[in-house]
Each structure stands twice: as structure tokens, then as C-alpha cells.
PDB file of C-alpha atoms in Angstrom:
ATOM      1  CA  MET A   1      86.145 102.636  78.404  1.00  0.00           C
ATOM      2  CA  ALA A   2      88.033 101.216  81.562  1.00  0.00           C
ATOM      3  CA  ALA A   3      87.730  98.416  83.428  1.00  0.00           C
ATOM      4  CA  ARG A   4      86.401  98.846  87.390  1.00  0.00           C
ATOM      5  CA  TRP A   5      88.073  97.543  89.892  1.00  0.00           C
ATOM      6  CA  GLU A   6      87.812  97.350  94.103  1.00  0.00           C
ATOM      7  CA  VAL A   7      90.196  97.838  96.127  1.00  0.00           C
ATOM      8  CA  VAL A   8      90.050  96.500  99.524  1.00  0.00           C
ATOM      9  CA  LEU A   9      92.743  97.393 102.344  1.00  0.00           C
ATOM     10  CA  VAL A  10      91.548  94.852 105.729  1.00  0.00           C
ATOM     11  CA  LYS A  11      93.375  95.509 108.424  1.00  0.00           C
ATOM     12  CA  ALA A  12      93.971  92.276 111.695  1.00  0.00           C
ATOM     13  CA  GLY A  13      90.894  90.328 109.625  1.00  0.00           C
ATOM     14  CA  ARG A  14      88.422  93.016 108.827  1.00  0.00           C
ATOM     15  CA  THR A  15      87.721  95.582 106.098  1.00  0.00           C
ATOM     16  CA  LYS A  16      89.307  98.414 106.815  1.00  0.00           C
ATOM     17  CA  ILE A  17      88.365 100.204 104.173  1.00  0.00           C
ATOM     18  CA  ARG A  18      86.697  99.800 100.266  1.00  0.00           C
ATOM     19  CA  TYR A  19      87.092 101.497  97.052  1.00  0.00           C
ATOM     20  CA  PRO A  20      86.609 101.704  93.497  1.00  0.00           C
ATOM     21  CA  ALA A  21      89.461 101.976  91.406  1.00  0.00           C
ATOM     22  CA  GLU A  22      90.411 102.443  87.410  1.00  0.00           C
ATOM     23  CA  LEU A  23      92.447  99.220  85.960  1.00  0.00           C
ATOM     24  CA  LEU A  24      95.625 100.991  84.406  1.00  0.00           C
ATOM     25  CA  GLY A  25      97.415  97.726  84.208  1.00  0.00           C
ATOM     26  CA  ASP A  26      98.177  94.072  85.201  1.00  0.00           C
ATOM     27  CA  ASP A  27     101.378  92.366  84.115  1.00  0.00           C
ATOM     28  CA  GLY A  28     100.294  89.441  86.354  1.00  0.00           C
ATOM     29  CA  GLU A  29     102.944  90.007  89.298  1.00  0.00           C
ATOM     30  CA  ARG A  30     102.100  93.838  89.188  1.00  0.00           C
ATOM     31  CA  VAL A  31      98.475  95.522  89.327  1.00  0.00           C
ATOM     32  CA  VAL A  32      98.369  99.168  89.223  1.00  0.00           C
ATOM     33  CA  VAL A  33      95.061 101.308  89.280  1.00  0.00           C
ATOM     34  CA  ARG A  34      94.016 105.112  89.789  1.00  0.00           C
ATOM     35  CA  ALA A  35      91.777 106.157  92.501  1.00  0.00           C
ATOM     36  CA  PRO A  36      89.834 109.205  94.071  1.00  0.00           C
ATOM     37  CA  TRP A  37      90.666 109.698  97.509  1.00  0.00           C
ATOM     38  CA  ALA A  38      88.388 107.361  99.422  1.00  0.00           C
ATOM     39  CA  GLY A  39      87.169 109.598 102.054  1.00  0.00           C
ATOM     40  CA  SER A  40      84.725 111.837 102.542  1.00  0.00           C
ATOM     41  CA  ASP A  41      86.799 114.766 104.310  1.00  0.00           C
ATOM     42  CA  GLY A  42      90.554 115.288 104.162  1.00  0.00           C
ATOM     43  CA  ARG A  43      93.305 114.074 106.798  1.00  0.00           C
ATOM     44  CA  ASP A  44      95.851 115.712 107.823  1.00  0.00           C
ATOM     45  CA  PHE A  45      99.276 113.410 108.767  1.00  0.00           C
ATOM     46  CA  GLY A  46     100.595 116.958 109.808  1.00  0.00           C
ATOM     47  CA  PHE A  47     103.418 116.770 107.312  1.00  0.00           C
ATOM     48  CA  VAL A  48     101.098 116.032 104.086  1.00  0.00           C
ATOM     49  CA  ARG A  49      96.827 116.339 103.546  1.00  0.00           C
ATOM     50  CA  PHE A  50      94.747 114.027 101.670  1.00  0.00           C
ATOM     51  CA  GLY A  51      91.770 115.232 100.466  1.00  0.00           C
ATOM     52  CA  PRO A  52      89.241 115.007  98.207  1.00  0.00           C
ATOM     53  CA  GLY A  53      90.328 115.842  94.490  1.00  0.00           C
ATOM     54  CA  ASP A  54      93.570 114.011  95.413  1.00  0.00           C
ATOM     55  CA  VAL A  55      94.140 111.109  92.943  1.00  0.00           C
ATOM     56  CA  PHE A  56      96.062 107.797  94.193  1.00  0.00           C
ATOM     57  CA  THR A  57      98.019 105.858  91.012  1.00  0.00           C
ATOM     58  CA  GLU A  58      98.084 102.446  92.983  1.00  0.00           C
ATOM     59  CA  TYR A  59     100.737  99.877  91.991  1.00  0.00           C
ATOM     60  CA  TYR A  60     100.202  96.618  94.382  1.00  0.00           C
ATOM     61  CA  TRP A  61     102.402  92.693  93.676  1.00  0.00           C
ATOM     62  CA  ARG A  62     101.648  89.310  94.103  1.00  0.00           C
ATOM     63  CA  HIS A  63     105.136  88.983  95.044  1.00  0.00           C
ATOM     64  CA  ARG A  64     105.813  92.035  97.644  1.00  0.00           C
ATOM     65  CA  TRP A  65     104.931  93.017 100.125  1.00  0.00           C
ATOM     66  CA  TYR A  66     104.122  96.175  99.970  1.00  0.00           C
ATOM     67  CA  ALA A  67     102.303  98.753  98.018  1.00  0.00           C
ATOM     68  CA  VAL A  68     103.098 102.249  96.787  1.00  0.00           C
ATOM     69  CA  LYS A  69     100.501 105.013  96.248  1.00  0.00           C
ATOM     70  CA  GLU A  70     101.730 108.263  93.714  1.00  0.00           C
ATOM     71  CA  VAL A  71      99.605 110.961  95.779  1.00  0.00           C
ATOM     72  CA  ARG A  72      99.171 113.524  93.451  1.00  0.00           C
ATOM     73  CA  ALA A  73      97.434 117.150  93.872  1.00  0.00           C
ATOM     74  CA  ALA A  74      94.132 117.906  91.885  1.00  0.00           C
ATOM     75  CA  ASP A  75      96.027 120.072  89.748  1.00  0.00           C
ATOM     76  CA  GLY A  76      97.981 116.957  89.153  1.00  0.00           C
ATOM     77  CA  ARG A  77     101.365 118.171  91.327  1.00  0.00           C
ATOM     78  CA  VAL A  78     102.851 115.369  92.918  1.00  0.00           C
ATOM     79  CA  LYS A  79     102.646 115.190  96.530  1.00  0.00           C
ATOM     80  CA  GLY A  80     104.605 112.872  97.444  1.00  0.00           C
ATOM     81  CA  TRP A  81     104.133 108.616  97.650  1.00  0.00           C
ATOM     82  CA  TYR A  82     102.446 107.207 100.403  1.00  0.00           C
ATOM     83  CA  CYS A  83     104.108 103.088 100.356  1.00  0.00           C
ATOM     84  CA  ASP A  84     101.995 100.509 102.580  1.00  0.00           C
ATOM     85  CA  ILE A  85     103.909  97.451 104.022  1.00  0.00           C
ATOM     86  CA  THR A  86     101.193  94.502 103.452  1.00  0.00           C
ATOM     87  CA  ARG A  87     101.311  91.277 102.700  1.00  0.00           C
ATOM     88  CA  PRO A  88     101.495  90.368  98.427  1.00  0.00           C
ATOM     89  CA  ALA A  89      97.946  91.332  96.486  1.00  0.00           C
ATOM     90  CA  VAL A  90      95.361  88.781  96.270  1.00  0.00           C
ATOM     91  CA  VAL A  91      93.076  89.439  92.961  1.00  0.00           C
ATOM     92  CA  SER A  92      90.299  87.761  92.165  1.00  0.00           C
ATOM     93  CA  GLY A  93      88.702  88.469  90.240  1.00  0.00           C
ATOM     94  CA  THR A  94      88.031  92.879  89.296  1.00  0.00           C
ATOM     95  CA  GLU A  95      88.870  92.584  93.444  1.00  0.00           C
ATOM     96  CA  LEU A  96      92.526  93.286  95.106  1.00  0.00           C
ATOM     97  CA  VAL A  97      92.614  92.418  98.183  1.00  0.00           C
ATOM     98  CA  VAL A  98      95.522  93.736 100.634  1.00  0.00           C
ATOM     99  CA  GLU A  99      96.436  93.084 104.200  1.00  0.00           C
ATOM    100  CA  ASP A 100      97.566  96.066 105.950  1.00  0.00           C
ATOM    101  CA  LEU A 101     101.252  95.303 108.153  1.00  0.00           C
ATOM    102  CA  ASP A 102     100.681  98.644 110.411  1.00  0.00           C
ATOM    103  CA  LEU A 103     104.153 100.362 108.427  1.00  0.00           C
ATOM    104  CA  ASP A 104     103.822 103.003 106.348  1.00  0.00           C
ATOM    105  CA  LEU A 105     106.829 105.037 104.434  1.00  0.00           C
ATOM    106  CA  TRP A 106     106.310 108.400 103.631  1.00  0.00           C
ATOM    107  CA  ARG A 107     108.753 110.598 100.912  1.00  0.00           C
ATOM    108  CA  SER A 108     107.500 113.575  99.908  1.00  0.00           C
ATOM    109  CA  ALA A 109     107.374 115.074  95.797  1.00  0.00           C
ATOM    110  CA  ASP A 110     111.172 116.110  96.127  1.00  0.00           C
ATOM    111  CA  GLY A 111     112.331 112.994  97.782  1.00  0.00           C
ATOM    112  CA  SER A 112     113.120 115.914 101.367  1.00  0.00           C
ATOM    113  CA  ASP A 113     111.380 114.108 103.794  1.00  0.00           C
ATOM    114  CA  VAL A 114     111.705 110.295 103.870  1.00  0.00           C
ATOM    115  CA  ARG A 115     109.723 108.810 107.714  1.00  0.00           C
ATOM    116  CA  ARG A 116     108.721 105.633 108.606  1.00  0.00           C
ATOM    117  CA  LEU A 117     105.449 105.977 110.259  1.00  0.00           C
ATOM    118  CA  ASP A 118     103.544 103.746 112.208  1.00  0.00           C
ATOM    119  CA  GLU A 119     106.546 102.166 114.167  1.00  0.00           C
ATOM    120  CA  ASP A 120     104.683 101.495 117.372  1.00  0.00           C
ATOM    121  CA  GLU A 121     100.976 100.102 115.974  1.00  0.00           C
ATOM    122  CA  PHE A 122     103.412  97.310 114.744  1.00  0.00           C
ATOM    123  CA  ALA A 123     105.193  96.627 117.445  1.00  0.00           C
ATOM    124  CA  GLU A 124     101.611  96.742 119.485  1.00  0.00           C
ATOM    125  CA  SER A 125     100.330  94.308 116.410  1.00  0.00           C
ATOM    126  CA  GLY A 126     101.463  91.195 118.017  1.00  0.00           C
ATOM    127  CA  LEU A 127     102.766  89.980 114.010  1.00  0.00           C
ATOM    128  CA  ALA A 128     106.669  89.442 115.570  1.00  0.00           C
ATOM    129  CA  THR A 129     104.753  86.421 117.688  1.00  0.00           C
ATOM    130  CA  ARG A 130     101.752  85.290 115.843  1.00  0.00           C
ATOM    131  CA  ASP A 131     103.737  85.599 112.438  1.00  0.00           C
ATOM    132  CA  PRO A 132     107.494  86.109 112.479  1.00  0.00           C
ATOM    133  CA  ARG A 133     108.019  85.110 108.645  1.00  0.00           C
ATOM    134  CA  ALA A 134     105.399  87.643 108.110  1.00  0.00           C
ATOM    135  CA  ALA A 135     107.006  90.363 110.414  1.00  0.00           C
ATOM    136  CA  SER A 136     110.797  90.089 109.115  1.00  0.00           C
ATOM    137  CA  ALA A 137     109.191  90.349 105.152  1.00  0.00           C
ATOM    138  CA  ALA A 138     106.917  92.984 106.433  1.00  0.00           C
ATOM    139  CA  MET A 139     110.449  94.630 108.139  1.00  0.00           C
ATOM    140  CA  ALA A 140     112.976  93.678 105.124  1.00  0.00           C
ATOM    141  CA  ALA A 141     109.673  95.578 103.277  1.00  0.00           C
ATOM    142  CA  LEU A 142     110.038  98.556 105.126  1.00  0.00           C
ATOM    143  CA  ASP A 143     113.596  98.396 104.913  1.00  0.00           C
ATOM    144  CA  GLU A 144     113.932  98.577 100.903  1.00  0.00           C
ATOM    145  CA  LEU A 145     111.607 100.898  99.980  1.00  0.00           C
ATOM    146  CA  GLU A 146     113.483 103.440 102.746  1.00  0.00           C
ATOM    147  CA  GLY A 147     116.381 102.657 100.687  1.00  0.00           C
ATOM    148  CA  LEU A 148     114.693 103.446  97.407  1.00  0.00           C
ATOM    149  CA  ALA A 149     113.267 106.611  98.837  1.00  0.00           C
ATOM    150  CA  ARG A 150     116.608 107.873 100.204  1.00  0.00           C
ATOM    151  CA  GLU A 151     118.551 106.738  97.263  1.00  0.00           C
ATOM    152  CA  GLY A 152     116.021 108.817  94.827  1.00  0.00           C
ATOM    153  CA  GLY A 153     113.150 107.554  94.458  1.00  0.00           C
ATOM    154  CA  PHE A 154     110.426 104.817  93.189  1.00  0.00           C
ATOM    155  CA  GLU A 155     111.008 105.668  89.362  1.00  0.00           C
ATOM    156  CA  GLU A 156     112.838 102.566  88.137  1.00  0.00           C
ATOM    157  CA  LEU A 157     110.269 100.487  90.379  1.00  0.00           C
ATOM    158  CA  LEU A 158     107.038 102.195  88.798  1.00  0.00           C
ATOM    159  CA  ALA A 159     108.658 101.549  85.615  1.00  0.00           C
TER     160      ALA A 159
END
């Protein structure tokens, strides 16, 4: 039986969402979990819709400033990759905690749609003033992910 973990996403010092996930792997640097869509209803972003039946394979790193989530529809079809810019993940027992830094990136399954998301929220968060080092790391992480997304995807990163 697979280990059950709990993913905790923190934003602005408060828990934004907490959900159960199945541990797929932990090599000491990267943790990989799988979880169904955590919301009770769907969420339409305009460029993709997430909802019941979707499955997320989520990759978190202890020393990288992002998480990459492969999103599959209930029929197994890859919808794309949703990337959260976060502080490095912290593992405590079977709890995986990440702090969301407001920036996100989307890459569609076919790579035709790569977009930065929530840059306005990031600017409004005040992180650049409160913690310039973290803000710089967050922007560098977003640039790195966008480069990978535009150069063919995340296969090597997630292998």
C-alpha cells in the first residue's frame, strides 16, 4: 500500500489548502506525489479547466523555488503542466509544506500555450520589499521554468 501524505500550501502565512496525496517517491531532494483534484467543483482558468476526475502528479524540491504539477484528465490525457513558484518544500514526517509566492506558469500538453500567471499578485504581495532575496529567487525560478517550457517541456526535469 502506498504511503499517504498531506500537501499543505501556505500563502501569506496562512494555510490556503491542505489535501491528501499518495507518495510516489522521495530521493532526499525531490518529492513526488499524486493527488486527485482537491476542489469539490471545477475551476475554469479560461485556458484550461480543472475539475473532478483530474489527477495531479506533483513534483516538489527541497532546494528549488518551484513545484511542477502534471495534470491529467480522468481519461488519462495530459492537459498540461501547472507550475507554482514557491519557497523550497519542507517535509515533516508525512506532511509536505510549500509556501506559494503568487507566481505561476502554465504549459499546455502540446506546448503551444506557455504563459506566466499572477505577476500582478506577486507585485502586490510586497515580497520584493519584505524579502528581496526571495523575490529574486522567485523571478529566477519563473524564468527557468518558462525557458524549459518553451524549449520543449519538462521531461528531463521530471525524469
